[in-house]
PDB file of C-alpha atoms and ligand atoms in Angstrom:
ATOM      1  CA  MET N   1      17.608  -4.522   0.356  1.00 98.00           C
ATOM      2  CA  GLN N   2      19.368  -4.348   3.694  1.00 98.00           C
ATOM      3  CA  LEU N   3      18.178  -6.099   6.850  1.00 98.00           C
ATOM      4  CA  HIS N   4      19.400  -4.565  10.107  1.00 98.00           C
ATOM      5  CA  GLN N   5      19.238  -7.347  12.655  1.00 97.00           C
ATOM      6  CA  PHE N   6      20.376  -9.199  15.748  1.00 94.00           C
ATOM      7  CA  ARG N   7      21.268 -12.647  14.466  1.00 91.00           C
ATOM      8  CA  HIS N   8      19.425 -14.562  17.189  1.00 90.00           C
ATOM      9  CA  SER N   9      16.315 -12.375  17.356  1.00 94.00           C
ATOM     10  CA  ALA N  10      13.174 -14.361  16.527  1.00 97.00           C
ATOM     11  CA  PHE N  11      11.606 -11.274  14.882  1.00 98.00           C
ATOM     12  CA  CYS N  12      14.646 -11.009  12.577  1.00 98.00           C
ATOM     13  CA  GLU N  13      14.383 -14.730  11.813  1.00 97.00           C
ATOM     14  CA  LYS N  14      10.725 -14.151  10.882  1.00 98.00           C
ATOM     15  CA  VAL N  15      11.756 -11.469   8.355  1.00 98.00           C
ATOM     16  CA  ARG N  16      14.586 -13.660   6.975  1.00 98.00           C
ATOM     17  CA  LEU N  17      12.022 -16.447   6.439  1.00 98.00           C
ATOM     18  CA  VAL N  18       9.652 -14.086   4.582  1.00 98.00           C
ATOM     19  CA  LEU N  19      12.554 -12.874   2.380  1.00 98.00           C
ATOM     20  CA  ALA N  20      13.557 -16.499   1.703  1.00 98.00           C
ATOM     21  CA  VAL N  21      10.019 -17.586   0.747  1.00 98.00           C
ATOM     22  CA  LYS N  22       9.869 -14.696  -1.702  1.00 98.00           C
ATOM     23  CA  ARG N  23      13.413 -15.424  -2.916  1.00 97.00           C
ATOM     24  CA  LEU N  24      14.476 -11.810  -2.432  1.00 98.00           C
ATOM     25  CA  PRO N  25      18.188 -11.000  -2.263  1.00 98.00           C
ATOM     26  CA  TYR N  26      19.366  -8.830   0.646  1.00 98.00           C
ATOM     27  CA  THR N  27      22.400  -8.050   2.744  1.00 98.00           C
ATOM     28  CA  VAL N  28      22.541  -8.216   6.511  1.00 98.00           C
ATOM     29  CA  VAL N  29      23.750  -5.448   8.821  1.00 97.00           C
ATOM     30  CA  GLU N  30      24.478  -6.929  12.251  1.00 95.00           C
ATOM     31  CA  VAL N  31      23.494  -4.301  14.820  1.00 95.00           C
ATOM     32  CA  THR N  32      25.665  -4.053  17.935  1.00 90.00           C
ATOM     33  CA  PRO N  33      23.356  -3.889  20.972  1.00 88.00           C
ATOM     34  CA  GLY N  34      23.641  -0.465  22.616  1.00 88.00           C
ATOM     35  CA  LEU N  35      25.906   1.617  20.384  1.00 89.00           C
ATOM     36  CA  GLY N  36      24.607   0.180  17.111  1.00 92.00           C
ATOM     37  CA  GLN N  37      21.059   0.983  18.175  1.00 94.00           C
ATOM     38  CA  LEU N  38      21.899   4.710  18.174  1.00 96.00           C
ATOM     39  CA  ALA N  39      22.655   4.481  14.455  1.00 95.00           C
ATOM     40  CA  LEU N  40      19.453   2.458  14.053  1.00 97.00           C
ATOM     41  CA  PHE N  41      17.515   5.230  15.805  1.00 97.00           C
ATOM     42  CA  ARG N  42      18.974   7.804  13.402  1.00 97.00           C
ATOM     43  CA  LEU N  43      17.999   5.576  10.483  1.00 97.00           C
ATOM     44  CA  SER N  44      14.502   4.507  11.518  1.00 97.00           C
ATOM     45  CA  GLY N  45      13.332   6.726  14.394  1.00 97.00           C
ATOM     46  CA  GLN N  46      13.241   3.775  16.812  1.00 97.00           C
ATOM     47  CA  ARG N  47      15.832   1.416  18.315  1.00 96.00           C
ATOM     48  CA  GLN N  48      14.507  -2.096  17.721  1.00 97.00           C
ATOM     49  CA  VAL N  49      15.476  -4.633  15.093  1.00 97.00           C
ATOM     50  CA  PRO N  50      14.457  -5.773  12.532  1.00 98.00           C
ATOM     51  CA  VAL N  51      14.625  -2.780  10.187  1.00 98.00           C
ATOM     52  CA  LEU N  52      14.446  -3.245   6.424  1.00 98.00           C
ATOM     53  CA  VAL N  53      15.902  -0.662   4.066  1.00 98.00           C
ATOM     54  CA  ASP N  54      14.671  -0.825   0.480  1.00 98.00           C
ATOM     55  CA  GLY N  55      16.027   2.150  -1.480  1.00 97.00           C
ATOM     56  CA  SER N  56      14.492   5.205   0.188  1.00 97.00           C
ATOM     57  CA  GLU N  57      12.028   3.115   2.236  1.00 98.00           C
ATOM     58  CA  VAL N  58      12.967   2.345   5.852  1.00 98.00           C
ATOM     59  CA  ILE N  59      10.567  -0.066   7.569  1.00 98.00           C
ATOM     60  CA  ALA N  60      10.737  -1.099  11.219  1.00 98.00           C
ATOM     61  CA  ASP N  61       8.752  -3.936  12.873  1.00 98.00           C
ATOM     62  CA  SER N  62       8.588  -7.498  11.536  1.00 98.00           C
ATOM     63  CA  SER N  63       4.830  -7.362  10.837  1.00 98.00           C
ATOM     64  CA  ALA N  64       5.102  -4.046   8.977  1.00 98.00           C
ATOM     65  CA  ILE N  65       8.047  -5.468   6.993  1.00 98.00           C
ATOM     66  CA  ALA N  66       6.096  -8.643   6.169  1.00 98.00           C
ATOM     67  CA  LEU N  67       3.120  -6.595   4.921  1.00 98.00           C
ATOM     68  CA  TYR N  68       5.433  -4.306   2.922  1.00 98.00           C
ATOM     69  CA  LEU N  69       7.089  -7.311   1.242  1.00 98.00           C
ATOM     70  CA  GLU N  70       3.716  -8.966   0.649  1.00 98.00           C
ATOM     71  CA  SER N  71       2.360  -5.913  -1.158  1.00 97.00           C
ATOM     72  CA  ASN N  72       5.539  -5.268  -3.176  1.00 98.00           C
ATOM     73  CA  HIS N  73       6.335  -8.923  -3.937  1.00 98.00           C
ATOM     74  CA  PRO N  74       2.959 -10.693  -3.813  1.00 97.00           C
ATOM     75  CA  SER N  75       4.175 -14.024  -5.166  1.00 96.00           C
ATOM     76  CA  PRO N  76       4.465 -16.525  -3.553  1.00 97.00           C
ATOM     77  CA  ALA N  77       1.728 -15.213  -1.267  1.00 97.00           C
ATOM     78  CA  LEU N  78       2.043 -15.506   2.502  1.00 98.00           C
ATOM     79  CA  LEU N  79      -1.395 -14.004   3.114  1.00 98.00           C
ATOM     80  CA  PRO N  80      -4.377 -15.974   1.775  1.00 97.00           C
ATOM     81  CA  ALA N  81      -6.829 -14.248  -0.564  1.00 96.00           C
ATOM     82  CA  ASP N  82      -9.814 -15.671   1.340  1.00 97.00           C
ATOM     83  CA  PRO N  83     -10.815 -13.037   3.986  1.00 97.00           C
ATOM     84  CA  GLY N  84     -11.577 -15.623   6.705  1.00 97.00           C
ATOM     85  CA  GLU N  85      -8.271 -17.443   6.255  1.00 97.00           C
ATOM     86  CA  ARG N  86      -6.423 -14.134   6.067  1.00 97.00           C
ATOM     87  CA  ALA N  87      -7.983 -13.049   9.368  1.00 98.00           C
ATOM     88  CA  ARG N  88      -6.909 -16.338  11.022  1.00 98.00           C
ATOM     89  CA  VAL N  89      -3.354 -15.877   9.693  1.00 98.00           C
ATOM     90  CA  LEU N  90      -3.108 -12.294  11.008  1.00 98.00           C
ATOM     91  CA  LEU N  91      -4.518 -13.274  14.422  1.00 98.00           C
ATOM     92  CA  LEU N  92      -2.045 -16.159  14.744  1.00 98.00           C
ATOM     93  CA  GLU N  93       0.809 -13.918  13.629  1.00 98.00           C
ATOM     94  CA  ASP N  94      -0.123 -11.394  16.310  1.00 98.00           C
ATOM     95  CA  TRP N  95      -0.353 -14.118  18.986  1.00 98.00           C
ATOM     96  CA  ALA N  96       3.077 -15.453  17.938  1.00 98.00           C
ATOM     97  CA  ASP N  97       4.596 -11.944  18.091  1.00 98.00           C
ATOM     98  CA  THR N  98       3.123 -11.108  21.513  1.00 97.00           C
ATOM     99  CA  ALA N  99       2.132 -13.856  23.975  1.00 95.00           C
ATOM    100  CA  LEU N 100       4.224 -16.637  22.401  1.00 97.00           C
ATOM    101  CA  ALA N 101       7.231 -14.323  21.934  1.00 96.00           C
ATOM    102  CA  ALA N 102       7.100 -13.117  25.559  1.00 92.00           C
ATOM    103  CA  GLY N 103       6.829 -16.667  26.934  1.00 93.00           C
ATOM    104  CA  CYS N 104       9.639 -18.003  24.717  1.00 94.00           C
ATOM    105  CA  ARG N 105      11.948 -15.071  25.514  1.00 90.00           C
ATOM    106  CA  LEU N 106      11.520 -15.418  29.275  1.00 87.00           C
ATOM    107  CA  ALA N 107      11.943 -19.197  29.105  1.00 90.00           C
ATOM    108  CA  LEU N 108      15.186 -18.732  27.137  1.00 90.00           C
ATOM    109  CA  VAL N 109      16.566 -16.032  29.449  1.00 85.00           C
ATOM    110  CA  HIS N 110      15.807 -18.275  32.402  1.00 84.00           C
ATOM    111  CA  ALA N 111      17.551 -21.245  30.742  1.00 87.00           C
ATOM    112  CA  ALA N 112      20.577 -19.089  29.840  1.00 85.00           C
ATOM    113  CA  ALA N 113      20.944 -17.984  33.472  1.00 81.00           C
ATOM    114  CA  THR N 114      21.820 -21.538  34.398  1.00 80.00           C
ATOM    115  CA  ASP N 115      23.478 -22.788  31.182  1.00 83.00           C
ATOM    116  CA  PRO N 116      26.954 -21.290  30.439  1.00 81.00           C
ATOM    117  CA  VAL N 117      27.079 -22.645  26.863  1.00 79.00           C
ATOM    118  CA  LEU N 118      23.744 -21.058  25.977  1.00 83.00           C
ATOM    119  CA  ARG N 119      24.718 -17.823  27.733  1.00 82.00           C
ATOM    120  CA  SER N 120      27.961 -17.373  25.846  1.00 80.00           C
ATOM    121  CA  ALA N 121      26.537 -18.513  22.491  1.00 78.00           C
ATOM    122  CA  LEU N 122      23.762 -15.909  22.654  1.00 80.00           C
ATOM    123  CA  LEU N 123      26.209 -13.001  22.867  1.00 77.00           C
ATOM    124  CA  PRO N 124      26.578 -10.999  19.640  1.00 72.00           C
ATOM    125  CA  ASP N 125      29.345 -12.224  17.273  1.00 73.00           C
ATOM    126  CA  SER N 126      31.210  -8.944  17.891  1.00 72.00           C
ATOM    127  CA  THR N 127      31.628  -9.690  21.628  1.00 74.00           C
ATOM    128  CA  PRO N 128      35.370  -9.709  22.451  1.00 74.00           C
ATOM    129  CA  GLY N 129      36.738 -13.130  23.473  1.00 74.00           C
ATOM    130  CA  PRO N 130      37.665 -12.152  27.058  1.00 77.00           C
ATOM    131  CA  LEU N 131      34.159 -10.762  27.749  1.00 73.00           C
ATOM    132  CA  ARG N 132      32.569 -13.895  26.265  1.00 69.00           C
ATOM    133  CA  GLN N 133      34.785 -15.982  28.562  1.00 72.00           C
ATOM    134  CA  LEU N 134      33.820 -13.863  31.553  1.00 69.00           C
ATOM    135  CA  VAL N 135      30.099 -14.240  30.858  1.00 68.00           C
ATOM    136  CA  SER N 136      30.319 -17.992  30.437  1.00 67.00           C
ATOM    137  CA  ASN N 137      32.410 -18.332  33.617  1.00 69.00           C
ATOM    138  CA  LEU N 138      30.122 -16.255  35.864  1.00 67.00           C
ATOM    139  CA  PRO N 139      29.937 -18.134  39.155  1.00 65.00           C
ATOM    140  CA  SER N 140      27.013 -20.497  39.463  1.00 62.00           C
ATOM    141  CA  GLU N 141      25.898 -18.902  42.783  1.00 60.00           C
ATOM    142  CA  VAL N 142      25.470 -15.516  41.028  1.00 58.00           C
ATOM    143  CA  MET N 143      23.698 -17.077  38.066  1.00 58.00           C
ATOM    144  CA  GLY N 144      21.573 -19.180  40.414  1.00 61.00           C
ATOM    145  CA  SER N 145      20.173 -16.024  41.992  1.00 62.00           C
ATOM    146  CA  VAL N 146      19.625 -14.499  38.537  1.00 62.00           C
ATOM    147  CA  GLY N 147      17.729 -17.708  37.763  1.00 60.00           C
ATOM    148  CA  GLU N 148      15.617 -17.194  40.869  1.00 64.00           C
ATOM    149  CA  ALA N 149      14.892 -13.594  39.844  1.00 65.00           C
ATOM    150  CA  PHE N 150      13.686 -14.886  36.478  1.00 61.00           C
ATOM    151  CA  ASP N 151      11.682 -17.570  38.259  1.00 62.00           C
ATOM    152  CA  SER N 152       9.644 -14.809  39.809  1.00 61.00           C
ATOM    153  CA  MET N 153       9.219 -13.152  36.360  1.00 62.00           C
ATOM    154  CA  LEU N 154       8.318 -16.401  34.638  1.00 58.00           C
ATOM    155  CA  GLY N 155       6.349 -17.808  37.556  1.00 66.00           C
ATOM    156  CA  ALA N 156       5.028 -21.348  37.556  1.00 70.00           C
ATOM    157  CA  GLY N 157       1.752 -20.020  36.104  1.00 81.00           C
ATOM    158  CA  GLU N 158       3.478 -18.397  33.116  1.00 84.00           C
ATOM    159  CA  ARG N 159       5.482 -21.519  32.317  1.00 85.00           C
ATOM    160  CA  GLN N 160       2.336 -23.655  32.629  1.00 88.00           C
ATOM    161  CA  ARG N 161       0.508 -21.332  30.253  1.00 92.00           C
ATOM    162  CA  LEU N 162       3.376 -21.456  27.723  1.00 94.00           C
ATOM    163  CA  LEU N 163       3.445 -25.267  27.936  1.00 94.00           C
ATOM    164  CA  ALA N 164      -0.356 -25.513  27.616  1.00 95.00           C
ATOM    165  CA  ASN N 165      -0.321 -23.250  24.543  1.00 97.00           C
ATOM    166  CA  LEU N 166       2.556 -25.211  22.992  1.00 97.00           C
ATOM    167  CA  GLU N 167       0.640 -28.449  23.537  1.00 97.00           C
ATOM    168  CA  GLN N 168      -2.410 -26.977  21.733  1.00 97.00           C
ATOM    169  CA  LEU N 169      -0.117 -25.783  18.945  1.00 97.00           C
ATOM    170  CA  ALA N 170       1.294 -29.325  18.674  1.00 97.00           C
ATOM    171  CA  VAL N 171      -2.272 -30.668  18.240  1.00 96.00           C
ATOM    172  CA  LEU N 172      -2.905 -28.118  15.483  1.00 95.00           C
ATOM    173  CA  ALA N 173       0.389 -28.878  13.739  1.00 94.00           C
ATOM    174  CA  ASP N 174      -0.286 -32.643  13.980  1.00 94.00           C
ATOM    175  CA  ALA N 175      -3.702 -32.191  12.390  1.00 94.00           C
ATOM    176  CA  GLN N 176      -2.585 -30.271   9.285  1.00 93.00           C
ATOM    177  CA  PRO N 177       0.716 -29.423   7.575  1.00 95.00           C
ATOM    178  CA  CYS N 178       0.109 -25.660   7.731  1.00 97.00           C
ATOM    179  CA  LEU N 179      -1.567 -23.752  10.555  1.00 97.00           C
ATOM    180  CA  VAL N 180      -4.155 -22.067   8.296  1.00 97.00           C
ATOM    181  CA  GLY N 181      -5.485 -23.496   5.024  1.00 94.00           C
ATOM    182  CA  SER N 182      -3.377 -25.735   2.841  1.00 93.00           C
ATOM    183  CA  SER N 183      -0.333 -23.615   2.074  1.00 95.00           C
ATOM    184  CA  LEU N 184       2.485 -21.926   3.938  1.00 98.00           C
ATOM    185  CA  SER N 185       1.455 -18.569   5.417  1.00 98.00           C
ATOM    186  CA  LEU N 186       2.750 -15.773   7.598  1.00 98.00           C
ATOM    187  CA  ALA N 187       1.232 -17.639  10.579  1.00 98.00           C
ATOM    188  CA  ASP N 188       3.569 -20.628  10.031  1.00 98.00           C
ATOM    189  CA  VAL N 189       6.569 -18.346   9.559  1.00 98.00           C
ATOM    190  CA  ALA N 190       5.846 -16.219  12.661  1.00 98.00           C
ATOM    191  CA  VAL N 191       5.253 -19.249  14.910  1.00 98.00           C
ATOM    192  CA  ALA N 192       8.256 -21.204  13.555  1.00 98.00           C
ATOM    193  CA  ALA N 193      10.522 -18.191  14.159  1.00 98.00           C
ATOM    194  CA  GLN N 194       9.534 -17.892  17.834  1.00 98.00           C
ATOM    195  CA  LEU N 195       9.899 -21.656  18.433  1.00 98.00           C
ATOM    196  CA  GLY N 196      13.566 -21.175  17.503  1.00 97.00           C
ATOM    197  CA  LEU N 197      14.123 -19.606  20.936  1.00 96.00           C
ATOM    198  CA  LEU N 198      13.017 -22.831  22.642  1.00 96.00           C
ATOM    199  CA  LEU N 199      15.037 -25.211  20.452  1.00 96.00           C
ATOM    200  CA  PHE N 200      17.590 -23.602  18.143  1.00 94.00           C
ATOM    201  CA  PRO N 201      17.347 -24.854  14.530  1.00 95.00           C
ATOM    202  CA  ALA N 202      20.310 -26.066  12.469  1.00 92.00           C
ATOM    203  CA  SER N 203      20.545 -22.622  10.797  1.00 91.00           C
ATOM    204  CA  SER N 204      21.646 -21.075  14.141  1.00 89.00           C
ATOM    205  CA  GLY N 205      25.014 -22.743  13.632  1.00 87.00           C
ATOM    206  CA  ALA N 206      27.344 -24.190  16.267  1.00 85.00           C
ATOM    207  CA  PRO N 207      27.220 -24.164  19.247  1.00 83.00           C
ATOM    208  CA  LEU N 208      23.545 -23.059  19.465  1.00 87.00           C
ATOM    209  CA  ALA N 209      21.973 -25.479  16.943  1.00 91.00           C
ATOM    210  CA  GLY N 210      20.149 -28.205  18.853  1.00 91.00           C
ATOM    211  CA  CYS N 211      20.435 -26.321  22.188  1.00 90.00           C
ATOM    212  CA  GLY N 212      17.256 -25.279  23.874  1.00 92.00           C
ATOM    213  CA  VAL N 213      15.230 -24.706  26.976  1.00 92.00           C
ATOM    214  CA  SER N 214      15.344 -27.849  29.022  1.00 89.00           C
ATOM    215  CA  GLY N 215      11.928 -29.120  30.055  1.00 91.00           C
ATOM    216  CA  ILE N 216      10.444 -27.685  26.825  1.00 95.00           C
ATOM    217  CA  ALA N 217      12.889 -28.578  24.010  1.00 95.00           C
ATOM    218  CA  ASP N 218      12.966 -32.169  25.308  1.00 95.00           C
ATOM    219  CA  HIS N 219       9.298 -32.389  26.375  1.00 95.00           C
ATOM    220  CA  PRO N 220       7.845 -35.629  24.911  1.00 95.00           C
ATOM    221  CA  LEU N 221       4.513 -34.013  23.961  1.00 95.00           C
ATOM    222  CA  LEU N 222       6.265 -31.254  22.016  1.00 97.00           C
ATOM    223  CA  GLN N 223       8.564 -33.322  19.801  1.00 96.00           C
ATOM    224  CA  SER N 224       6.014 -33.372  16.964  1.00 96.00           C
ATOM    225  CA  LEU N 225       5.765 -29.564  17.219  1.00 97.00           C
ATOM    226  CA  PHE N 226       9.532 -29.126  16.794  1.00 97.00           C
ATOM    227  CA  SER N 227       9.457 -31.602  13.886  1.00 97.00           C
ATOM    228  CA  TRP N 228       6.658 -29.506  12.334  1.00 98.00           C
ATOM    229  CA  ARG N 229       8.870 -26.420  12.823  1.00 98.00           C
ATOM    230  CA  ASP N 230      11.767 -28.161  11.063  1.00 97.00           C
ATOM    231  CA  ARG N 231       9.456 -29.112   8.165  1.00 97.00           C
ATOM    232  CA  ILE N 232       8.343 -25.477   7.812  1.00 98.00           C
ATOM    233  CA  LEU N 233      11.993 -24.310   7.773  1.00 97.00           C
ATOM    234  CA  ALA N 234      12.838 -26.973   5.169  1.00 97.00           C
ATOM    235  CA  GLU N 235       9.874 -25.850   3.029  1.00 96.00           C
ATOM    236  CA  VAL N 236      11.076 -22.233   3.238  1.00 97.00           C
ATOM    237  CA  ALA N 237      14.648 -23.251   2.335  1.00 95.00           C
ATOM    238  CA  ALA N 238      13.374 -25.190  -0.671  1.00 93.00           C
ATOM    239  CA  ALA N 239      11.135 -22.303  -1.843  1.00 84.00           C
TER     240      ALA N 239
HETATM  241  N1  LIG W   1       7.232  -5.829  17.432  1.00 90.01           N
HETATM  242  C1  LIG W   1       8.605  -5.817  17.010  1.00 90.01           C
HETATM  243  C2  LIG W   1       9.454  -6.396  18.112  1.00 90.01           C
HETATM  244  C3  LIG W   1      10.945  -6.274  17.810  1.00 90.01           C
HETATM  245  C4  LIG W   1      11.808  -6.569  19.021  1.00 90.01           C
HETATM  246  O1  LIG W   1      11.325  -6.855  20.120  1.00 90.01           O
HETATM  247  N2  LIG W   1      13.139  -6.487  18.791  1.00 90.01           N
HETATM  248  C5  LIG W   1      14.081  -6.732  19.843  1.00 90.01           C
HETATM  249  C6  LIG W   1      15.019  -7.868  19.449  1.00 90.01           C
HETATM  250  S1  LIG W   1      14.178  -9.407  19.464  1.00 90.01           S
HETATM  251  C7  LIG W   1      14.968  -5.511  20.017  1.00 90.01           C
HETATM  252  O2  LIG W   1      15.339  -4.860  19.074  1.00 90.01           O
HETATM  253  N3  LIG W   1      15.336  -5.237  21.277  1.00 90.01           N
HETATM  254  C8  LIG W   1      16.252  -4.188  21.607  1.00 90.01           C
HETATM  255  C9  LIG W   1      15.608  -3.077  22.374  1.00 90.01           C
HETATM  256  O3  LIG W   1      14.388  -3.140  22.632  1.00 90.01           O
HETATM  257  O4  LIG W   1      16.336  -2.130  22.716  1.00 90.01           O
HETATM  258  C10 LIG W   1       8.711  -6.625  15.723  1.00 90.01           C
HETATM  259  O5  LIG W   1       7.801  -7.427  15.393  1.00 90.01           O
HETATM  260  O6  LIG W   1       9.683  -6.425  14.977  1.00 90.01           O
END
């Protein structure tokens, strides 16, 4: 199988985690934003990553890919057999992919506007050195006003809502090792993948690993949530 991806996309991380749990071998095709997405459009009829190619099958969208892998490689299962638990997993997956994803993405973009290390590290690996340098050296006055523009997108209310939801998630993760039932599910994988935008895990490599959105990555009430996330990633790696 081939996974067409952006390395630091949370939706691509979600698919990599599903592939790892199921111990499926695959190769990665790093898509260049812009030009590379034209080729992706020709391949899949749309321009977003992730896209999985399995022989003649071309599947776009992380949830569609997860369901495809679940039906073709059912063991180990990431969707519970019990209908009630399965419904809770699918609802949590959808929340992670929509509201949580939007909040995490805006929080990260806002943080990158004011943090040159984060900004440069998030550029695709194929970015030429001089351009990378230029982006990281953008004057702080310019980036400050970009930060203000993002402030109006991620208003105080949005940030408060993200924080409130993360605090509830921390309570849930403190109460039980997995979000639904007693074993790892697609809900854990989808949530863990999005949390990677707020505090980059070790697998992001230098210099991103350990970097994150200040005020969230270092929030005292959320430390147990990030530890839970690290435990989920360790469980996937050991699968
Ligand atoms: N619902 C999709 C969302 C995928 C998505 O938002 N992909 C982003 C990267 S994180 C993308 O390809 N953005 C480029 C674009 O929209 O042109 C999924 O679950 O896979």
